Amino acid sequence: MPGQARGAVRKAAWRRVACVCALAAAGLASAPVRAQADPPGRVGRVAEIAGVVRTLDADGGWMDVVRNQPLSTGDRITTDRTGRATLQIGSTVVRLGPESDLAVAQLDDQKIRLRFDHGQLAVRVRSDDIPGELSVETDEGAWVPHHPGQYRFDRAPREALAAQAWSGDMLLEAPDSSLPLKAPQRAQVWRDGRNATHYRMLPAVKDAFGDAVLAQDRQDDALAAANTAAQVSPEMTGESELARFGAWSAGPGGARLWTPARLPAGWQPYRQGAWAWKRPWGWTWIDDQPWGFAPFHYGRWLQAGGHWAWTPGQWGSVRPVYAPALVGWLGGAALDVDGAPAIGWVALAPDEPVFPGYAVSARYWNAITDASVAPARRRTVAISGRARLVPAAAASYTNRAVPGAVTVVAASALAPWVPVSQMPGAAGAQQRKPASGKMLAAAVPVPPPGPPSGRAALSADVPIVQLPPAASR
């Protein structure tokens, strides 16, 4: 980069820091506004982490990122000099190298807008549908892929941005010009003190970051065929891990079943992990298993041959709709831990509807439910606008009859980011017995719990609609 432009780049670095911080703050501040509409059906996921990787929490403080943490509008991911992260948004894979900063400016059913500040970033676009929805925004403008491909971006401290297409092609849409970039081209881009955009072409770079990214992409391609054969949508965030950590088979009625391999002793769905509180969804399950995203946010769990198996549901050509957790909640006066009020949950089985802790429209509820419910078992919901759906007292959850499937903890112990294994009731005699058959039989279906201390309630001013247990459409 010419020397006279370095001063402009240094000033731009300060603007980038201010912009990213403002973007994150705006995402947090706008959360109550977004909560007035149905949540997006598309979500991101932290797939892999190494070294120190941090994000901003709902209160604006920094916290360590954990694997399987969901990502949505307003989230920001940073890595230190030891850190690396792999993020997934449906079929799109985003990889961050050391000392990198990336913010999610928009992630919903219409757009994926990523704001790249500095470091090393690689983006793999696999689907033909994504190029019209994805952009990587930088100080120099928005980079828009035109076709599936592999793209990278680099910005060292006090240096200009470099962008490269390993495969495919993309266009920089700058305020005063545009720049097409087609594989294997690489360009350096900067803006001068008069905000004029400048470019120069560079030789394609080959380094350790690029070699690792391309090798990981090849591994992903090899696994994708197994999930394609199982007819799982590649836009189901987290589906890429299924072929790596389990096996597909045919279940009753031809349903596709996935069985995880090498489960820990005593494993039950929704037990080895923690709950988080994430707007606009509320209580959100974070599983410990490396494959533990898709099977806990889409589809249903069931017992097959004495083992737990997961079925993804029948989505067809429709993009799968994310849910924060697919469990039935249990409570009532009969449920307690050492005499204190308790709350329980169990994985939903096929044909069982989900009762979100937030207000929904009829259209959204049908979208999040119908893929896992047979047509003859689907329900009619009387919703005008948006409402909170709650289960009828007579609602039944099939998996509560499976020994040990219900997890019961002290209601006062349910808190964000606390491992379930450390909550009173989840370990010890209560869980080993599992909370006694009589107590569980007397427990009643309840809506998801309210927010943790210090957090505002979701959808507080909407009507409550009870879903009749035997209604059909």
Tab-separated table of N, CA, C and O in Angstrom, residues 385-456:
chain	number	residue	atom	x	y	z
A	385	GLY	N	-53.067	-12.424	15.117
A	385	GLY	CA	-51.828	-11.705	15.380
A	385	GLY	C	-50.813	-12.644	15.993
A	385	GLY	O	-50.442	-13.640	15.398
A	386	ARG	N	-50.385	-12.367	17.233
A	386	ARG	CA	-49.407	-13.208	17.910
A	386	ARG	C	-49.886	-13.488	19.320
A	386	ARG	O	-50.595	-12.687	19.929
A	387	ALA	N	-49.506	-14.665	19.843
A	387	ALA	CA	-49.944	-15.071	21.177
A	387	ALA	C	-48.930	-16.044	21.763
A	387	ALA	O	-48.080	-16.595	21.055
A	388	ARG	N	-49.027	-16.250	23.088
A	388	ARG	CA	-48.253	-17.281	23.768
A	388	ARG	C	-49.081	-18.553	23.785
A	388	ARG	O	-50.212	-18.571	24.273
A	389	LEU	N	-48.535	-19.634	23.258
A	389	LEU	CA	-49.198	-20.929	23.281
A	389	LEU	C	-48.744	-21.703	24.510
A	389	LEU	O	-47.543	-21.793	24.789
A	390	VAL	N	-49.688	-22.275	25.241
A	390	VAL	CA	-49.359	-23.062	26.424
A	390	VAL	C	-50.043	-24.417	26.316
A	390	VAL	O	-51.102	-24.546	25.691
A	391	PRO	N	-49.452	-25.453	26.896
A	391	PRO	CA	-50.051	-26.789	26.797
A	391	PRO	C	-51.257	-26.941	27.705
A	391	PRO	O	-51.335	-26.329	28.780
A	392	ALA	N	-52.209	-27.741	27.278
A	392	ALA	CA	-53.346	-28.091	28.132
A	392	ALA	C	-52.871	-29.028	29.234
A	392	ALA	O	-51.857	-29.730	29.101
A	393	ALA	N	-53.605	-29.050	30.332
A	393	ALA	CA	-53.212	-29.898	31.469
A	393	ALA	C	-53.180	-31.368	31.083
A	393	ALA	O	-52.441	-32.161	31.674
A	394	ALA	N	-53.980	-31.744	30.076
A	394	ALA	CA	-54.041	-33.146	29.665
A	394	ALA	C	-52.966	-33.521	28.652
A	394	ALA	O	-52.923	-34.660	28.185
A	395	ALA	N	-52.111	-32.571	28.271
A	395	ALA	CA	-51.055	-32.864	27.302
A	395	ALA	C	-50.137	-33.955	27.843
A	395	ALA	O	-49.900	-34.056	29.047
A	396	SER	N	-49.639	-34.778	26.928
A	396	SER	CA	-48.788	-35.893	27.351
A	396	SER	C	-47.503	-35.888	26.537
A	396	SER	O	-47.511	-35.537	25.353
A	397	TYR	N	-46.411	-36.233	27.183
A	397	TYR	CA	-45.123	-36.319	26.510
A	397	TYR	C	-44.661	-37.767	26.524
A	397	TYR	O	-44.414	-38.357	27.581
A	398	THR	N	-44.517	-38.359	25.344
A	398	THR	CA	-44.201	-39.781	25.222
A	398	THR	C	-42.923	-40.148	25.944
A	398	THR	O	-42.849	-41.174	26.639
A	399	ASN	N	-41.875	-39.325	25.815
A	399	ASN	CA	-40.572	-39.696	26.366
A	399	ASN	C	-40.507	-39.628	27.886
A	399	ASN	O	-39.538	-40.115	28.476
A	400	ARG	N	-41.526	-39.076	28.549
A	400	ARG	CA	-41.489	-39.070	30.013
A	400	ARG	C	-41.641	-40.471	30.577
A	400	ARG	O	-41.308	-40.705	31.746
A	401	ALA	N	-42.096	-41.434	29.733
A	401	ALA	CA	-42.193	-42.822	30.170
A	401	ALA	C	-40.873	-43.574	30.041
A	401	ALA	O	-40.745	-44.685	30.549
A	402	VAL	N	-39.882	-42.970	29.368
A	402	VAL	CA	-38.574	-43.606	29.227
A	402	VAL	C	-37.794	-43.418	30.523
A	402	VAL	O	-37.642	-42.286	30.993
A	403	PRO	N	-37.321	-44.491	31.145
A	403	PRO	CA	-36.604	-44.346	32.422
A	403	PRO	C	-35.441	-43.359	32.315
A	403	PRO	O	-34.587	-43.468	31.441
A	404	GLY	N	-35.453	-42.386	33.214
A	404	GLY	CA	-34.365	-41.416	33.274
A	404	GLY	C	-34.441	-40.291	32.282
A	404	GLY	O	-33.573	-39.409	32.281
A	405	ALA	N	-35.458	-40.258	31.418
A	405	ALA	CA	-35.499	-39.253	30.354
A	405	ALA	C	-35.857	-37.864	30.858
A	405	ALA	O	-35.499	-36.864	30.222
A	406	VAL	N	-36.581	-37.772	31.974
A	406	VAL	CA	-36.970	-36.477	32.509
A	406	VAL	C	-35.870	-35.957	33.428
A	406	VAL	O	-35.410	-36.673	34.324
A	407	THR	N	-35.452	-34.746	33.192
A	407	THR	CA	-34.487	-34.093	34.075
A	407	THR	C	-35.241	-33.139	34.989
A	407	THR	O	-36.043	-32.322	34.518
A	408	VAL	N	-35.016	-33.256	36.290
A	408	VAL	CA	-35.696	-32.423	37.285
A	408	VAL	C	-34.644	-31.689	38.106
A	408	VAL	O	-33.687	-32.305	38.593
A	409	VAL	N	-34.810	-30.366	38.241
A	409	VAL	CA	-33.886	-29.576	39.049
A	409	VAL	C	-34.701	-28.639	39.929
A	409	VAL	O	-35.874	-28.364	39.671
A	410	ALA	N	-34.072	-28.138	40.967
A	410	ALA	CA	-34.728	-27.127	41.791
A	410	ALA	C	-35.012	-25.892	40.942
A	410	ALA	O	-34.148	-25.423	40.213
A	411	ALA	N	-36.239	-25.390	41.001
A	411	ALA	CA	-36.621	-24.243	40.170
A	411	ALA	C	-35.718	-23.041	40.421
A	411	ALA	O	-35.378	-22.299	39.494
A	412	SER	N	-35.307	-22.859	41.650
A	412	SER	CA	-34.452	-21.708	41.980
A	412	SER	C	-33.045	-21.857	41.425
A	412	SER	O	-32.289	-20.881	41.373
A	413	ALA	N	-32.676	-23.082	41.017
A	413	ALA	CA	-31.319	-23.331	40.532
A	413	ALA	C	-31.186	-23.139	39.027
A	413	ALA	O	-30.071	-23.110	38.508
A	414	LEU	N	-32.311	-22.998	38.320
A	414	LEU	CA	-32.251	-22.827	36.871
A	414	LEU	C	-31.678	-21.444	36.556
A	414	LEU	O	-32.304	-20.416	36.830
A	415	ALA	N	-30.477	-21.425	36.012
A	415	ALA	CA	-29.782	-20.166	35.760
A	415	ALA	C	-28.959	-20.296	34.490
A	415	ALA	O	-28.498	-21.389	34.148
A	416	PRO	N	-28.748	-19.184	33.776
A	416	PRO	CA	-27.968	-19.246	32.539
A	416	PRO	C	-26.534	-19.691	32.770
A	416	PRO	O	-25.898	-19.289	33.742
A	417	TRP	N	-26.063	-20.559	31.857
A	417	TRP	CA	-24.677	-20.993	31.769
A	417	TRP	C	-24.226	-21.865	32.939
A	417	TRP	O	-23.039	-22.155	33.059
A	418	VAL	N	-25.128	-22.290	33.798
A	418	VAL	CA	-24.772	-23.222	34.866
A	418	VAL	C	-24.981	-24.639	34.340
A	418	VAL	O	-26.086	-24.982	33.913
A	419	PRO	N	-23.945	-25.495	34.324
A	419	PRO	CA	-24.147	-26.866	33.850
A	419	PRO	C	-25.270	-27.556	34.617
A	419	PRO	O	-25.354	-27.440	35.841
A	420	VAL	N	-26.120	-28.258	33.896
A	420	VAL	CA	-27.236	-28.941	34.547
A	420	VAL	C	-26.729	-29.909	35.605
A	420	VAL	O	-27.345	-30.086	36.657
A	421	SER	N	-25.580	-30.530	35.374
A	421	SER	CA	-25.032	-31.488	36.330
A	421	SER	C	-24.729	-30.864	37.675
A	421	SER	O	-24.613	-31.561	38.686
A	422	GLN	N	-24.602	-29.522	37.728
A	422	GLN	CA	-24.305	-28.838	38.986
A	422	GLN	C	-25.550	-28.287	39.672
A	422	GLN	O	-25.452	-27.699	40.742
A	423	MET	N	-26.727	-28.488	39.070
A	423	MET	CA	-27.957	-27.978	39.666
A	423	MET	C	-28.522	-28.990	40.656
A	423	MET	O	-28.508	-30.196	40.382
A	424	PRO	N	-29.016	-28.546	41.803
A	424	PRO	CA	-29.626	-29.467	42.767
A	424	PRO	C	-30.764	-30.256	42.122
A	424	PRO	O	-31.642	-29.694	41.472
A	425	GLY	N	-30.712	-31.572	42.297
A	425	GLY	CA	-31.737	-32.439	41.734
A	425	GLY	C	-31.270	-33.171	40.510
A	425	GLY	O	-31.690	-34.300	40.247
A	426	ALA	N	-30.384	-32.561	39.709
A	426	ALA	CA	-29.925	-33.205	38.490
A	426	ALA	C	-28.964	-34.346	38.772
A	426	ALA	O	-28.799	-35.242	37.958
A	427	ALA	N	-28.328	-34.323	39.934
A	427	ALA	CA	-27.425	-35.394	40.320
A	427	ALA	C	-27.897	-35.982	41.652
A	427	ALA	O	-28.744	-35.415	42.325
A	428	GLY	N	-27.352	-37.113	42.011
A	428	GLY	CA	-27.710	-37.714	43.284
A	428	GLY	C	-28.929	-38.620	43.197
A	428	GLY	O	-29.398	-38.992	42.129
A	429	ALA	N	-29.493	-38.951	44.359
A	429	ALA	CA	-30.569	-39.951	44.427
A	429	ALA	C	-31.790	-39.537	43.626
A	429	ALA	O	-32.450	-40.371	43.012
A	430	GLN	N	-32.100	-38.252	43.624
A	430	GLN	CA	-33.306	-37.806	42.920
A	430	GLN	C	-33.238	-38.164	41.440
A	430	GLN	O	-34.195	-38.636	40.860
A	431	GLN	N	-32.077	-37.952	40.810
A	431	GLN	CA	-31.970	-38.234	39.392
A	431	GLN	C	-31.801	-39.727	39.134
A	431	GLN	O	-32.303	-40.249	38.152
A	432	ARG	N	-31.124	-40.419	40.023
A	432	ARG	CA	-30.890	-41.837	39.791
A	432	ARG	C	-32.180	-42.627	39.854
A	432	ARG	O	-32.297	-43.682	39.249
A	433	LYS	N	-33.192	-42.067	40.483
A	433	LYS	CA	-34.414	-42.860	40.681
A	433	LYS	C	-35.552	-42.583	39.704
A	433	LYS	O	-36.663	-42.915	40.001
A	434	PRO	N	-35.536	-42.006	38.735
A	434	PRO	CA	-35.470	-40.635	38.298
A	434	PRO	C	-36.603	-39.851	38.885
A	434	PRO	O	-37.700	-39.847	38.335
A	435	ALA	N	-36.368	-39.237	39.962
A	435	ALA	CA	-37.296	-38.358	40.682
A	435	ALA	C	-38.538	-39.075	41.144
A	435	ALA	O	-39.508	-38.431	41.538
A	436	SER	N	-38.510	-40.422	41.093
A	436	SER	CA	-39.598	-41.323	41.501
A	436	SER	C	-40.766	-41.266	40.543
A	436	SER	O	-41.194	-40.199	40.105
A	437	GLY	N	-41.266	-42.472	40.190
A	437	GLY	CA	-42.355	-42.569	39.225
A	437	GLY	C	-43.616	-41.849	39.665
A	437	GLY	O	-44.301	-41.225	38.859
A	438	LYS	N	-43.917	-41.914	40.966
A	438	LYS	CA	-45.151	-41.281	41.448
A	438	LYS	C	-45.093	-39.770	41.265
A	438	LYS	O	-46.068	-39.137	40.824
A	439	MET	N	-43.952	-39.187	41.591
A	439	MET	CA	-43.844	-37.734	41.476
A	439	MET	C	-43.936	-37.288	40.020
A	439	MET	O	-44.625	-36.317	39.681
A	440	LEU	N	-43.284	-38.024	39.138
A	440	LEU	CA	-43.323	-37.655	37.727
A	440	LEU	C	-44.713	-37.846	37.143
A	440	LEU	O	-45.162	-37.067	36.306
A	441	ALA	N	-45.397	-38.891	37.585
A	441	ALA	CA	-46.747	-39.128	37.076
A	441	ALA	C	-47.688	-37.996	37.464
A	441	ALA	O	-48.637	-37.686	36.729
A	442	ALA	N	-47.444	-37.360	38.599
A	442	ALA	CA	-48.307	-36.272	39.061
A	442	ALA	C	-47.893	-34.913	38.504
A	442	ALA	O	-48.639	-33.944	38.650
A	443	ALA	N	-46.716	-34.824	37.875
A	443	ALA	CA	-46.267	-33.552	37.303
A	443	ALA	C	-47.150	-33.183	36.118
A	443	ALA	O	-47.685	-34.047	35.417
A	444	VAL	N	-47.320	-31.914	35.902
A	444	VAL	CA	-48.202	-31.447	34.833
A	444	VAL	C	-47.408	-30.624	33.824
A	444	VAL	O	-46.407	-29.987	34.176
A	445	PRO	N	-47.825	-30.652	32.550
A	445	PRO	CA	-47.152	-29.813	31.546
A	445	PRO	C	-47.317	-28.334	31.876
A	445	PRO	O	-48.394	-27.891	32.283
A	446	VAL	N	-46.248	-27.589	31.732
A	446	VAL	CA	-46.265	-26.149	32.013
A	446	VAL	C	-45.548	-25.434	30.883
A	446	VAL	O	-44.762	-26.029	30.138
A	447	PRO	N	-45.779	-24.120	30.735
A	447	PRO	CA	-45.006	-23.347	29.756
A	447	PRO	C	-43.548	-23.251	30.185
A	447	PRO	O	-43.206	-23.544	31.334
A	448	PRO	N	-42.648	-22.839	29.297
A	448	PRO	CA	-41.254	-22.624	29.693
A	448	PRO	C	-41.167	-21.636	30.859
A	448	PRO	O	-42.017	-20.752	30.996
A	449	PRO	N	-40.165	-21.771	31.712
A	449	PRO	CA	-40.036	-20.866	32.861
A	449	PRO	C	-39.851	-19.419	32.426
A	449	PRO	O	-39.473	-19.126	31.292
A	450	GLY	N	-40.118	-18.513	33.358
A	450	GLY	CA	-39.902	-17.099	33.102
A	450	GLY	C	-38.432	-16.767	33.032
A	450	GLY	O	-37.558	-17.626	33.209
A	451	PRO	N	-38.105	-15.498	32.791
A	451	PRO	CA	-36.702	-15.102	32.603
A	451	PRO	C	-35.913	-15.190	33.896
A	451	PRO	O	-36.472	-15.136	34.991
A	452	PRO	N	-34.591	-15.318	33.792
A	452	PRO	CA	-33.754	-15.288	34.991
A	452	PRO	C	-33.762	-13.899	35.597
A	452	PRO	O	-34.205	-12.921	34.978
A	453	SER	N	-33.280	-13.820	36.800
A	453	SER	CA	-33.257	-12.554	37.526
A	453	SER	C	-32.516	-11.481	36.724
A	453	SER	O	-31.436	-11.734	36.177
A	454	GLY	N	-33.133	-10.306	36.653
A	454	GLY	CA	-32.512	-9.193	35.962
A	454	GLY	C	-32.823	-9.102	34.489
A	454	GLY	O	-32.397	-8.153	33.822
A	455	ARG	N	-33.558	-10.073	33.936
A	455	ARG	CA	-33.910	-10.049	32.521
A	455	ARG	C	-35.397	-9.783	32.356
A	455	ARG	O	-36.223	-10.282	33.144
A	456	ALA	N	-35.742	-9.030	31.339
A	456	ALA	CA	-37.134	-8.704	31.083
A	456	ALA	C	-37.870	-9.897	30.498
A	456	ALA	O	-37.287	-10.724	29.790
